[in-house]
Amino acid sequence: MAAFELPALPYAQDALAPHISAETLEYHYGKHHQAYVTNLNKLTDDNADGKSLEDVIMSADGGMFNNAAQVWNHTFYWKSMSPNGGGAPSGAVAEAINSAFGSYDDFKDKFSQAAATQFGSGWAWLVDSGSGLEIMQTSNADLPMKHGAKALLTIDVWEHAYYIDFRNARPNYISTYLDSLVNWDFVAENM
Ligand code: MN3
């Protein structure tokens, strides 16, 4: 009977500054993410069926799918970043990246290109497809679990993710994410 809730941010609202400002998180987390939770609760009658968020994502379509998936995507995105993140991974993650893409630089090029060329609103992902690590692009609220893949890392490329800090310069947002924010410990947990 519990309603879906907005999970706490894994860091303070100003913790990603100067790369991503407190103002961006005030709107992106406090308004956008919150609105997806609020809308999902309206559409699911405060989850009277007691379904998990993943159950709703896998069974719903239309507005219910969009809001449920966006709740999940944003929770995953906040964890994909860290105040002390960025740069090349080490250990098992580095080995998996090198094995799948040849090198960290090759991964970086492919991930950046996927994030930059996602037309309009959407997401770029590092996923485990079941036969190794791959880069995936999704539009709007779409996400890897709908395609049988396991998400390991994501970047939100909806304009609301970067417009306050980077205006229209999506490539600068992507390089800042990779160089200063990406949370490889979270990827290791997901692998
Ligand atoms: Mn967003």
Tab-separated table of C-alpha atoms and ligand atoms in Angstrom:
chain	number	residue	atom	x	y	z
A	1	MET	CA	0.000	0.000	0.000
A	2	ALA	CA	2.998	2.232	0.277
A	3	ALA	CA	3.240	5.030	-2.202
A	4	PHE	CA	6.380	5.367	-4.285
A	5	GLU	CA	8.840	7.755	-2.671
A	6	LEU	CA	11.572	10.098	-3.869
A	7	PRO	CA	14.845	8.466	-2.734
A	8	ALA	CA	17.312	10.755	-0.940
A	9	LEU	CA	20.150	12.139	-3.058
A	10	PRO	CA	23.355	10.181	-2.286
A	11	TYR	CA	25.185	13.514	-1.587
A	12	ALA	CA	24.422	17.120	-0.677
A	13	GLN	CA	22.686	19.245	-3.291
A	14	ASP	CA	25.847	21.361	-3.776
A	15	ALA	CA	28.266	18.395	-3.706
A	16	LEU	CA	28.724	18.156	-7.483
A	17	ALA	CA	29.577	21.856	-7.886
A	18	PRO	CA	31.222	23.470	-9.740
A	19	HIS	CA	30.586	20.766	-12.368
A	20	ILE	CA	26.841	20.463	-11.771
A	21	SER	CA	25.426	23.283	-9.665
A	22	ALA	CA	23.153	23.170	-6.637
A	23	GLU	CA	20.629	25.074	-8.779
A	24	THR	CA	20.565	22.263	-11.349
A	25	LEU	CA	20.009	19.672	-8.618
A	26	GLU	CA	17.377	21.879	-6.961
A	27	TYR	CA	15.374	21.688	-10.200
A	28	HIS	CA	16.440	18.331	-11.630
A	29	TYR	CA	16.101	16.375	-8.386
A	30	GLY	CA	13.747	18.601	-6.400
A	31	LYS	CA	11.289	19.397	-9.213
A	32	HIS	CA	11.699	16.970	-12.145
A	33	HIS	CA	12.456	13.761	-10.244
A	34	GLN	CA	9.862	14.673	-7.596
A	35	ALA	CA	7.249	15.304	-10.310
A	36	TYR	CA	7.797	11.830	-11.795
A	37	VAL	CA	7.212	10.332	-8.324
A	38	THR	CA	4.110	12.471	-7.751
A	39	ASN	CA	2.669	11.635	-11.185
A	40	LEU	CA	3.413	7.921	-10.753
A	41	ASN	CA	1.558	7.889	-7.429
A	42	LYS	CA	-1.467	9.575	-9.046
A	43	LEU	CA	-1.446	7.084	-11.931
A	44	THR	CA	-1.013	4.025	-9.693
A	45	ASP	CA	-3.490	5.213	-7.026
A	46	ASP	CA	-0.622	5.456	-4.513
A	47	ASN	CA	0.453	1.940	-5.576
A	48	ALA	CA	-2.551	0.198	-4.042
A	49	ASP	CA	-1.353	-3.046	-5.695
A	50	GLY	CA	1.932	-2.882	-3.765
A	51	LYS	CA	3.990	-3.463	-6.933
A	52	SER	CA	7.706	-2.794	-7.022
A	53	LEU	CA	8.905	0.024	-9.242
A	54	GLU	CA	10.490	-2.571	-11.555
A	55	ASP	CA	7.172	-4.480	-11.766
A	56	VAL	CA	5.429	-1.306	-12.945
A	57	ILE	CA	8.200	-0.529	-15.447
A	58	MET	CA	8.062	-4.021	-16.962
A	59	SER	CA	4.263	-4.226	-17.161
A	60	ALA	CA	3.045	-0.680	-17.854
A	61	ASP	CA	3.015	1.478	-20.958
A	62	GLY	CA	2.050	5.063	-21.748
A	63	GLY	CA	2.178	7.613	-18.950
A	64	MET	CA	2.502	5.029	-16.202
A	65	PHE	CA	5.580	3.513	-17.874
A	66	ASN	CA	7.090	6.941	-18.595
A	67	ASN	CA	6.797	8.162	-15.009
A	68	ALA	CA	7.882	4.862	-13.412
A	69	ALA	CA	10.899	4.562	-15.720
A	70	GLN	CA	11.897	8.179	-15.115
A	71	VAL	CA	11.764	7.611	-11.340
A	72	TRP	CA	14.109	4.621	-11.783
A	73	ASN	CA	16.373	6.354	-14.350
A	74	HIS	CA	16.975	9.413	-12.173
A	75	THR	CA	17.686	7.394	-9.017
A	76	PHE	CA	20.238	5.436	-11.091
A	77	TYR	CA	21.698	8.619	-12.597
A	78	TRP	CA	22.376	10.272	-9.209
A	79	LYS	CA	24.282	7.151	-8.145
A	80	SER	CA	26.215	7.195	-11.426
A	81	MET	CA	27.935	10.388	-10.241
A	82	SER	CA	30.119	11.164	-7.241
A	83	PRO	CA	31.682	14.382	-5.891
A	84	ASN	CA	35.096	12.701	-6.167
A	85	GLY	CA	34.422	10.851	-9.397
A	86	GLY	CA	35.717	11.015	-12.931
A	87	GLY	CA	38.686	9.733	-14.874
A	88	ALA	CA	39.611	6.192	-15.804
A	89	PRO	CA	38.411	3.236	-13.719
A	90	SER	CA	40.700	0.710	-12.053
A	91	GLY	CA	40.542	-2.953	-11.056
A	92	ALA	CA	37.801	-5.222	-12.371
A	93	VAL	CA	35.917	-2.353	-14.032
A	94	ALA	CA	39.030	-1.300	-15.963
A	95	GLU	CA	39.581	-4.892	-17.086
A	96	ALA	CA	35.966	-5.224	-18.255
A	97	ILE	CA	36.124	-1.885	-20.110
A	98	ASN	CA	39.387	-2.797	-21.813
A	99	SER	CA	38.073	-6.211	-22.749
A	100	ALA	CA	34.869	-4.812	-24.282
A	101	PHE	CA	36.117	-1.599	-25.923
A	102	GLY	CA	39.890	-2.052	-26.324
A	103	SER	CA	40.847	0.802	-24.010
A	104	TYR	CA	39.378	3.429	-21.702
A	105	ASP	CA	39.832	6.073	-24.420
A	106	ASP	CA	37.871	3.953	-26.882
A	107	PHE	CA	35.111	3.509	-24.295
A	108	LYS	CA	35.123	7.253	-23.660
A	109	ASP	CA	34.778	8.021	-27.384
A	110	LYS	CA	31.878	5.576	-27.824
A	111	PHE	CA	30.034	6.634	-24.668
A	112	SER	CA	30.491	10.335	-25.509
A	113	GLN	CA	29.275	9.811	-29.040
A	114	ALA	CA	26.191	7.917	-27.856
A	115	ALA	CA	25.382	10.697	-25.373
A	116	ALA	CA	26.009	13.474	-27.904
A	117	THR	CA	24.062	11.921	-30.785
A	118	GLN	CA	20.970	10.818	-28.830
A	119	PHE	CA	18.498	13.021	-30.744
A	120	GLY	CA	16.268	15.024	-28.435
A	121	SER	CA	15.604	13.728	-24.923
A	122	GLY	CA	17.031	10.478	-23.638
A	123	TRP	CA	19.872	8.637	-21.988
A	124	ALA	CA	23.203	6.977	-22.782
A	125	TRP	CA	24.167	3.847	-20.847
A	126	LEU	CA	26.927	1.381	-20.164
A	127	VAL	CA	25.145	-1.968	-19.930
A	128	ASP	CA	25.833	-5.657	-19.547
A	129	SER	CA	23.946	-7.200	-22.446
A	130	GLY	CA	24.540	-10.742	-21.174
A	131	SER	CA	27.377	-11.240	-23.643
A	132	GLY	CA	29.595	-8.413	-22.416
A	133	LEU	CA	29.627	-4.678	-21.846
A	134	GLU	CA	27.970	-2.440	-24.441
A	135	ILE	CA	26.944	1.172	-24.956
A	136	MET	CA	23.212	1.809	-25.361
A	137	GLN	CA	21.134	4.880	-26.220
A	138	THR	CA	17.497	5.195	-25.167
A	139	SER	CA	14.892	7.835	-26.012
A	140	ASN	CA	12.738	9.705	-23.505
A	141	ALA	CA	12.064	7.360	-20.538
A	142	ASP	CA	13.175	4.098	-22.197
A	143	LEU	CA	15.755	2.037	-20.287
A	144	PRO	CA	17.939	-1.091	-20.609
A	145	MET	CA	15.741	-3.464	-18.544
A	146	LYS	CA	13.061	-3.182	-21.241
A	147	HIS	CA	15.627	-4.561	-23.698
A	148	GLY	CA	16.946	-7.421	-21.570
A	149	ALA	CA	20.121	-5.584	-20.574
A	150	LYS	CA	21.453	-4.714	-17.127
A	151	ALA	CA	22.277	-1.042	-16.543
A	152	LEU	CA	25.748	-0.330	-15.143
A	153	LEU	CA	26.034	3.461	-15.644
A	154	THR	CA	23.980	6.261	-17.151
A	155	ILE	CA	24.051	9.900	-18.210
A	156	ASP	CA	20.845	11.924	-18.579
A	157	VAL	CA	20.955	13.930	-21.811
A	158	TRP	CA	17.557	15.596	-21.486
A	159	GLU	CA	18.182	19.363	-21.734
A	160	HIS	CA	17.008	19.842	-18.141
A	161	ALA	CA	20.115	17.898	-17.004
A	162	TYR	CA	22.590	20.472	-18.336
A	163	TYR	CA	20.943	23.671	-19.544
A	164	ILE	CA	21.476	25.739	-16.359
A	165	ASP	CA	25.205	24.897	-16.169
A	166	PHE	CA	26.162	24.302	-19.797
A	167	ARG	CA	23.366	25.980	-21.806
A	168	ASN	CA	23.228	24.223	-25.191
A	169	ALA	CA	26.771	22.773	-24.959
A	170	ARG	CA	25.848	19.119	-24.424
A	171	PRO	CA	29.396	17.918	-25.357
A	172	ASN	CA	30.905	19.980	-22.494
A	173	TYR	CA	28.431	18.424	-20.062
A	174	ILE	CA	29.372	14.933	-21.308
A	175	SER	CA	33.128	15.504	-20.983
A	176	THR	CA	32.661	17.045	-17.514
A	177	TYR	CA	30.610	14.012	-16.464
A	178	LEU	CA	33.360	11.634	-17.627
A	179	ASP	CA	36.351	13.639	-16.382
A	180	SER	CA	34.988	14.825	-13.004
A	181	LEU	CA	31.834	12.973	-11.956
A	182	VAL	CA	31.494	9.382	-13.171
A	183	ASN	CA	31.242	6.972	-10.211
A	184	TRP	CA	33.154	3.790	-11.099
A	185	ASP	CA	32.526	2.325	-7.621
A	186	PHE	CA	28.816	2.267	-8.530
A	187	VAL	CA	29.614	0.478	-11.805
A	188	ALA	CA	31.637	-2.104	-9.838
A	189	GLU	CA	28.652	-2.679	-7.508
A	190	ASN	CA	26.386	-3.235	-10.536
A	191	MET	CA	28.699	-5.674	-12.312
B	1	MN3	MN	16.349	14.183	-16.087
